[in-house]
C-alpha positions as MATLAB code, in Angstrom:
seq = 'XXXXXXXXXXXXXXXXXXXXXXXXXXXXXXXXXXXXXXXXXXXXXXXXXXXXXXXXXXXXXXXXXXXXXXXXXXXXXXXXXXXXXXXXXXXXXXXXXXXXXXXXXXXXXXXXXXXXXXXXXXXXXXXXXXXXXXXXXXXXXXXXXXXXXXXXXXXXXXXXXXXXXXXXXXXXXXXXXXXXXXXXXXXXXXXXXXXXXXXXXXXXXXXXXXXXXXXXXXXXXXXXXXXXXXXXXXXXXXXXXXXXXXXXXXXXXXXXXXXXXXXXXXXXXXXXXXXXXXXXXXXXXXXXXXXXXXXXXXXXXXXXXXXXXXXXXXXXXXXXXXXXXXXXXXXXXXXXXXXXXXXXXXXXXXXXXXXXXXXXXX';
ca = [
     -17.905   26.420   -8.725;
     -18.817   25.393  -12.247;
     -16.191   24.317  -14.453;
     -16.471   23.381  -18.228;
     -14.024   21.185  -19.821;
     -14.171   19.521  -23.287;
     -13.140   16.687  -21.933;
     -13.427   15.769  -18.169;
     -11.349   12.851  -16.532;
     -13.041   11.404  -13.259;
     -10.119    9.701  -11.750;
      -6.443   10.357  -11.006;
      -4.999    7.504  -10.766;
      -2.429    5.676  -13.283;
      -5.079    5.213  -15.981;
      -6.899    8.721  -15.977;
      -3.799   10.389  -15.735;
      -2.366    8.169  -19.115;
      -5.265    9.010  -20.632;
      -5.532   13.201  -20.165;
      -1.579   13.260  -21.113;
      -2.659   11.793  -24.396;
      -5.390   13.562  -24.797;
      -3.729   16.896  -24.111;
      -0.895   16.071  -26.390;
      -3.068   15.412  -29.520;
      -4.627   18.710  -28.862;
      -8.162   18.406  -26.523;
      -8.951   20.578  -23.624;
      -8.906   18.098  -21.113;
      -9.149   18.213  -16.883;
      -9.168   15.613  -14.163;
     -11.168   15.338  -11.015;
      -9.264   13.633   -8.501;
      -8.891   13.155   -4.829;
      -6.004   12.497   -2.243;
      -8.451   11.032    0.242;
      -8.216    7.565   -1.045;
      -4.991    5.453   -1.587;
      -4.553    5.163   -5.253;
      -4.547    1.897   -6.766;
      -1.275    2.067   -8.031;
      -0.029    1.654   -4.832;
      -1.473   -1.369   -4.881;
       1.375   -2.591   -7.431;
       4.289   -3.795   -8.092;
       4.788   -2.352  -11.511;
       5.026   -5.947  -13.160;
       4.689   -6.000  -16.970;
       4.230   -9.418  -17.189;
       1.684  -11.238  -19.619;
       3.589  -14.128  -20.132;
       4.358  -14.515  -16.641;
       0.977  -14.181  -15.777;
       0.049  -16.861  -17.771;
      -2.894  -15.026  -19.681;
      -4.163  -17.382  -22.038;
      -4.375  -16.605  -26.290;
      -7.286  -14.126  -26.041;
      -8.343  -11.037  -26.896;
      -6.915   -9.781  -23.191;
      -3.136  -11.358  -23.907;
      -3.216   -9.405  -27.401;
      -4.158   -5.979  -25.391;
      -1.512   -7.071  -23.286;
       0.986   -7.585  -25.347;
       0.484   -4.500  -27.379;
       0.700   -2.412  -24.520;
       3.960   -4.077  -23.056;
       5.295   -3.272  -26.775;
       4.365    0.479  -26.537;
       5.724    0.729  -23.044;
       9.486    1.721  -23.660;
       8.794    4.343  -25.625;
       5.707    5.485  -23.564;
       7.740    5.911  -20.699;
      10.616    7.809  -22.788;
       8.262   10.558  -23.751;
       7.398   10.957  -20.193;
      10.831   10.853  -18.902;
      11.793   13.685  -21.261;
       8.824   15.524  -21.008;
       9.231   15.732  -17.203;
      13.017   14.987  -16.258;
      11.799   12.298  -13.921;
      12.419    8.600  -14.201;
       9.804    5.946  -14.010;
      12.221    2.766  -13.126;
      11.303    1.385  -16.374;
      14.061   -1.694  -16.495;
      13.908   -4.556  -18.853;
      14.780   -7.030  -15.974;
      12.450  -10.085  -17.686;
      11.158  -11.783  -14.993;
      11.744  -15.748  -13.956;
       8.589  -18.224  -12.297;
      10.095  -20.741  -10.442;
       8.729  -23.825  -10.203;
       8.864  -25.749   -6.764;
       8.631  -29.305   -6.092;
       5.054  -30.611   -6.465;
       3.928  -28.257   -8.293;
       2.677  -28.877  -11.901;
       5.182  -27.614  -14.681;
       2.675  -25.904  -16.798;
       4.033  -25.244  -20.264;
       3.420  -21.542  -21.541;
       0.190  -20.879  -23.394;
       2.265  -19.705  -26.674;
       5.233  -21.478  -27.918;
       5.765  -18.024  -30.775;
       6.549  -15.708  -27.763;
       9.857  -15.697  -26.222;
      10.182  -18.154  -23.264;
      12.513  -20.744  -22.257;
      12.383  -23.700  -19.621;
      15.350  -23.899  -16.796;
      16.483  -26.707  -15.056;
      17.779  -26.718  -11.595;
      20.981  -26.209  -12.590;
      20.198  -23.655  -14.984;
      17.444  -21.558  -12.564;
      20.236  -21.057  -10.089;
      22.869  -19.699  -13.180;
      19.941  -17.185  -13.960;
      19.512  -16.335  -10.338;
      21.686  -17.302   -7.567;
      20.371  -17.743   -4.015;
      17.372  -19.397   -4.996;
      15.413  -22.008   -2.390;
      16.170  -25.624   -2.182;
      11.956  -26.365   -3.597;
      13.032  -24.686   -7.053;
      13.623  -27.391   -9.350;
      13.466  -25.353  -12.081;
      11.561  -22.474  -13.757;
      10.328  -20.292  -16.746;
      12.360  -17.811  -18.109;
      10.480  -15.141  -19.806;
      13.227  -12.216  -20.755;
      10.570   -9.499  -22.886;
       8.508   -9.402  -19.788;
       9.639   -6.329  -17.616;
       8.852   -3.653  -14.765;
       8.458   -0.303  -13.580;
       8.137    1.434  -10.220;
       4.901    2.283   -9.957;
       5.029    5.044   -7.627;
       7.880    6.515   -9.973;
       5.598    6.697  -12.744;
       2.579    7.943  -10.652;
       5.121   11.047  -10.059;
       5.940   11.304  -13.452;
       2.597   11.822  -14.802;
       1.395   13.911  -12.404;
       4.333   16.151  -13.380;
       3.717   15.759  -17.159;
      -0.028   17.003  -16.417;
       1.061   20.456  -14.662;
       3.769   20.211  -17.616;
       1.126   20.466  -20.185;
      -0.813   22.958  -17.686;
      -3.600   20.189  -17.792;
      -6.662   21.032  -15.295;
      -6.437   18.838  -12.500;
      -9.253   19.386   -9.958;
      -8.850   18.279   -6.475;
     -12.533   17.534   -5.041;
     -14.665   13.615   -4.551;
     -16.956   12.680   -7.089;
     -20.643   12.953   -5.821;
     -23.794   12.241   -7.677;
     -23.136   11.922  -11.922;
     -26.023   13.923  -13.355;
     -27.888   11.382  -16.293;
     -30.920   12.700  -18.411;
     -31.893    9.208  -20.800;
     -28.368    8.672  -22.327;
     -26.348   11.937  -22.151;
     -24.781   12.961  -18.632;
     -25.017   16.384  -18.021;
     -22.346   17.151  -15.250;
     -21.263   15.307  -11.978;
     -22.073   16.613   -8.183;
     -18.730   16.892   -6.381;
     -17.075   18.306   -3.074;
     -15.681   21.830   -5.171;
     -19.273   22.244   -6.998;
     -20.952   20.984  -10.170;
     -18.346   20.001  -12.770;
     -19.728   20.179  -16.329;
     -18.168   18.826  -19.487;
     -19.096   18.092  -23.011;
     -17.391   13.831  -22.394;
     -16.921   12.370  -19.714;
     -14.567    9.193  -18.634;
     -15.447    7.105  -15.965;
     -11.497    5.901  -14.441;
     -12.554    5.222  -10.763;
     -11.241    1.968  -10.400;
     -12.151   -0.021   -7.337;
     -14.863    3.122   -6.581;
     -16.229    3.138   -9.648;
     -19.441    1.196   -8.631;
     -19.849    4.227   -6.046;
     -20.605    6.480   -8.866;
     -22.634    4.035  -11.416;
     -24.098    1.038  -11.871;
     -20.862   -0.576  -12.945;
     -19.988   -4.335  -12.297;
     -16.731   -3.126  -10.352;
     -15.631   -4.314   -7.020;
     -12.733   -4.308   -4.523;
     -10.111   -7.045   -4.594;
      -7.361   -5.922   -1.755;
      -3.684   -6.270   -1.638;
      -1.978   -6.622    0.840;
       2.322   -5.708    0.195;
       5.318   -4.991    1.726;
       9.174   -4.205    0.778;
      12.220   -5.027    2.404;
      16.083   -3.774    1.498;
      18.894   -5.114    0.869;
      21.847   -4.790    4.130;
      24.723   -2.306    3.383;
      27.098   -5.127    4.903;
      25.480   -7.392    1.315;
      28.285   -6.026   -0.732;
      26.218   -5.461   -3.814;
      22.914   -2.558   -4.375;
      21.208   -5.851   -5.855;
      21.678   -9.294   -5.716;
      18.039  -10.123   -7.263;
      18.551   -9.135  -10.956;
      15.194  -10.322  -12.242;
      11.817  -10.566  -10.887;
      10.492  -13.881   -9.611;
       6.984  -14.682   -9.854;
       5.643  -18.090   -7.836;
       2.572  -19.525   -7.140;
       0.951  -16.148   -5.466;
       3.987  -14.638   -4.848;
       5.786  -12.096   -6.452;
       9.410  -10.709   -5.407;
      10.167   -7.504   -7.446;
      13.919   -6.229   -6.811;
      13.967   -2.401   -7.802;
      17.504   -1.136   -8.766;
      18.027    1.123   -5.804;
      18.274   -1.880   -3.490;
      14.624   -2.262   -2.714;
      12.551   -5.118   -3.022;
       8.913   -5.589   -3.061;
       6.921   -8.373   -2.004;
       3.272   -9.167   -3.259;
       0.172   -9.565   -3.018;
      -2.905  -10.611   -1.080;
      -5.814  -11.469   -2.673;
      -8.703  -10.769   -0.824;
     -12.671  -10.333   -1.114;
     -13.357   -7.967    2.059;
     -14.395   -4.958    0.215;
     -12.785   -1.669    1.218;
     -11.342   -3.150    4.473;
      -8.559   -1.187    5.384;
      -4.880   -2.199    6.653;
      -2.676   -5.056    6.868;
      -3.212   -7.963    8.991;
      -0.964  -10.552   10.301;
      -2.078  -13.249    8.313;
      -1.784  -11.969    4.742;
       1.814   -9.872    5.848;
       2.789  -13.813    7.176;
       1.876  -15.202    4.153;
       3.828  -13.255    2.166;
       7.022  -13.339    4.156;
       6.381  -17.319    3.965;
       5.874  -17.615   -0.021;
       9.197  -14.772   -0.573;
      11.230  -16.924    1.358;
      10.822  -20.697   -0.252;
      11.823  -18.641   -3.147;
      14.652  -16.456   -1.829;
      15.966  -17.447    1.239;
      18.071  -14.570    2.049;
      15.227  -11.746    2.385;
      14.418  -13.283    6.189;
      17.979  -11.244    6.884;
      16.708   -8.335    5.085;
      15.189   -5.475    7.323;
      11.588   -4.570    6.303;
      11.132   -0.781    4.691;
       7.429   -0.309    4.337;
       3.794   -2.355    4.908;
       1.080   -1.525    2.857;
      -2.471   -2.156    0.831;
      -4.412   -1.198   -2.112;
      -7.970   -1.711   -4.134;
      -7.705   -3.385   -7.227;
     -10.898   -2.987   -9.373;
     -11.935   -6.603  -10.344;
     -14.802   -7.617  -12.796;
     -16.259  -11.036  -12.348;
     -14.355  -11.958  -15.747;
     -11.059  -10.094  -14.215;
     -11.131   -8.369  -17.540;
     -11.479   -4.190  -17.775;
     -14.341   -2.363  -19.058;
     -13.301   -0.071  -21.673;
     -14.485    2.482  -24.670;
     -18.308    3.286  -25.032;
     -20.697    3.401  -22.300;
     -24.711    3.523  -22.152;
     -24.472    7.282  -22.293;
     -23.697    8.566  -25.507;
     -20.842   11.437  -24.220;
     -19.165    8.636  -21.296;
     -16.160    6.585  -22.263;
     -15.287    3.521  -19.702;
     -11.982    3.573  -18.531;
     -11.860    1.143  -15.449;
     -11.839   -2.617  -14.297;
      -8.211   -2.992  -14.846;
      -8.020   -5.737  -12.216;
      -3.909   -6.628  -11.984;
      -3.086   -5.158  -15.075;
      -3.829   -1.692  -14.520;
       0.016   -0.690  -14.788;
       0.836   -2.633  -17.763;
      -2.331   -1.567  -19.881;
      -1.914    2.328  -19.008;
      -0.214    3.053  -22.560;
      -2.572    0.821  -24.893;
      -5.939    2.205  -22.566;
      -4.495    5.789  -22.859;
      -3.764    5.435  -27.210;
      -6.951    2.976  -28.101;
      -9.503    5.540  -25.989;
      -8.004    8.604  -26.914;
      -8.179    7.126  -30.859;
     -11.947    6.324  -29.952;
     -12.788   10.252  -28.441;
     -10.600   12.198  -30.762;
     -11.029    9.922  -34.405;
     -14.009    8.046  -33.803;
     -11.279    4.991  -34.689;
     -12.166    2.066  -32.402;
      -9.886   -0.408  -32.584;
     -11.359   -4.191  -32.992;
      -9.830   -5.622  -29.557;
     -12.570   -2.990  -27.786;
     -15.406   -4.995  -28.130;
     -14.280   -8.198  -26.078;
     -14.101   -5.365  -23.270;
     -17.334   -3.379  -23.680;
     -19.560   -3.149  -20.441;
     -22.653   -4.037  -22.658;
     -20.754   -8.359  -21.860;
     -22.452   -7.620  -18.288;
     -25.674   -6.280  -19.487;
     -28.755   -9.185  -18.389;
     -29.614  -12.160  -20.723;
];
């Protein structure tokens, strides 16, 4: 089979998805090679959109952050109408305790919105919280989505906008000096005039990119019918590597593992333990909530833990990968500031602190 596509996506995850709907809409002939065999990444979520929780330092990263936490409302509008689907967008801000002994770090920028709780005030914010929390950060413009909601969603809004999505693995990317010529894969050879490399955690696989597998481990539990209420969390709490996420249809997930062990699948009892340990100093009440769901995922991590994005040693390859924890939350600004770069030739200034050429030998 031989295919030719102005543009052609290699990746259909979250990001390459983002990307091609963008694309599409501001008029290129776009496709995307993707392939069921492996677990997306964005399973490998909770659908945080939190830069101030995550305590990102004033950098280059917090400002691509922050942008793309601003363009996410209406992002996810456009989507929702475009498709009839929703994407559990919720502004639910999200709250990190603090427990005893540990150090009460002050946020990194006293101009964004934030606010310090006591004890007394924590438990207002939240009830049900455990007896360690002596108080926490409140950070109300931080928010969520459910991940696997807005997976759905653009993968309706690319057969919406008839977008060419081609199920097949990436094999050997054809390179002659600094143009790529096509890309090997399990349907045939795949030929385009650009190219975007959105792998994630496989991208290494295809070229010599500095990307490798962090796993995470997850799970979910529900909330009883006898509770009363859908939802008693009403905000996400984020510890000390924990995260509780309460979705509005009563479920609530509970993240993540951290782990070097390259593309080791499944859970283990260790890293499903540790998680039930960390959720419950927080919450007490999920160990009376029945588990849903265990599960795993491959973030793509860079050594810096910051993506690789826009121009690539090949003259007709855009970078679209490396996206670490933040691949949910940077979909929209990856999907506007690449699409600007292919389409206008604009490249915004924040690009260069996340060019691959940072990894290139000294």
């Amino acid at each position: 089979m031989n295919s030719s596509q102005d543009i052609l996506i290699i990746g259909g995850g979250i990001i390459g998805l983002s990307l091609a709907v963008e694309l599409k809409l501001r008029g290129a002939s776009v496709a995307v090679l993707t392939t069921n065999s492996k677990q997306p990444t964005a399973r490998a979520a909770a659908g945080m959109l939190a830069p101030q929780a995550e305590r990102i330092p004033p950098s280059p990263m917090l400002d691509l952050c922050l942008q793309s936490r601003a363009l996410y409302a209406a992002w996810v509008e456009r989507l929702e109408e475009m498709t009839g689907l929703k994407t559990g967008y919720w502004r639910s801000g999200i709250l990190a305790p603090v427990c005893k002994n540990e150090f009460q770090e002050q946020p990194f920028l006293s101009n964004l919105n934030s606010q310090w709780l006591d004890r007394d005030a924590v438990r207002q914010q939240q009830l049900g919280l455990g007896e360690e929390v002596i108080g926490g950060w409140w950070y109300p413009d931080d928010a969520q989505v459910d991940n696997r909601a807005l997976f759905r969603t653009l993968q309706t809004a690319t057969k919406e906008l008839q977008i060419n999505i081609i199920q097949g693995s990436a094999g050997q990317i054809i390179r002659q000096q600094n143009q790529i010529f096509g890309i090997e894969t399990t349907v045939g050879k795949l030929q385009a005039d650009r190219y975007v490399l959105a792998t994630g955690a496989w991208s290494e696989q295809l070229l010599n990119v500095p990307i490798f597998p962090r796993k995470g481990q997850m799970l979910s539990v529900c909330v009883p019918e006898n509770c009363g209420i859908i939802q008693p969390l009403q905000t996400v709490l984020f510890g000390t590597g924990i995260y509780i996420v309460p979705r509005q249809d009563g479920r609530i997930i509970i993240g993540a593992t951290s782990e070097n062990v390259d593309f080791t699948s499944g859970n283990t009892a260790a890293g499903i333990q540790s998680l039930l340990a960390g959720s419950m100093q927080l919450y007490p009440e999920l160990q009376n909530y029945p588990i849903l769901e265990l599960w795993w995922g491959f973030r793509p991590a860079t050594t810096d833990e910051l993506p690789i994005l826009g121009a690539s040693a090949w003259e007709n390859l855009t970078l679209a990968t490396g996206h670490y924890r933040n691949g949910i939350l940077l979909a929209p600004v990856t999907a506007k500031l690449l699409a600007d770069l292919m389409l206008e030739q604009k490249l915004d200034p924040l690009l260069s602190a996340f060019n691959y050429s940072r990894f290139a030998s000294s």
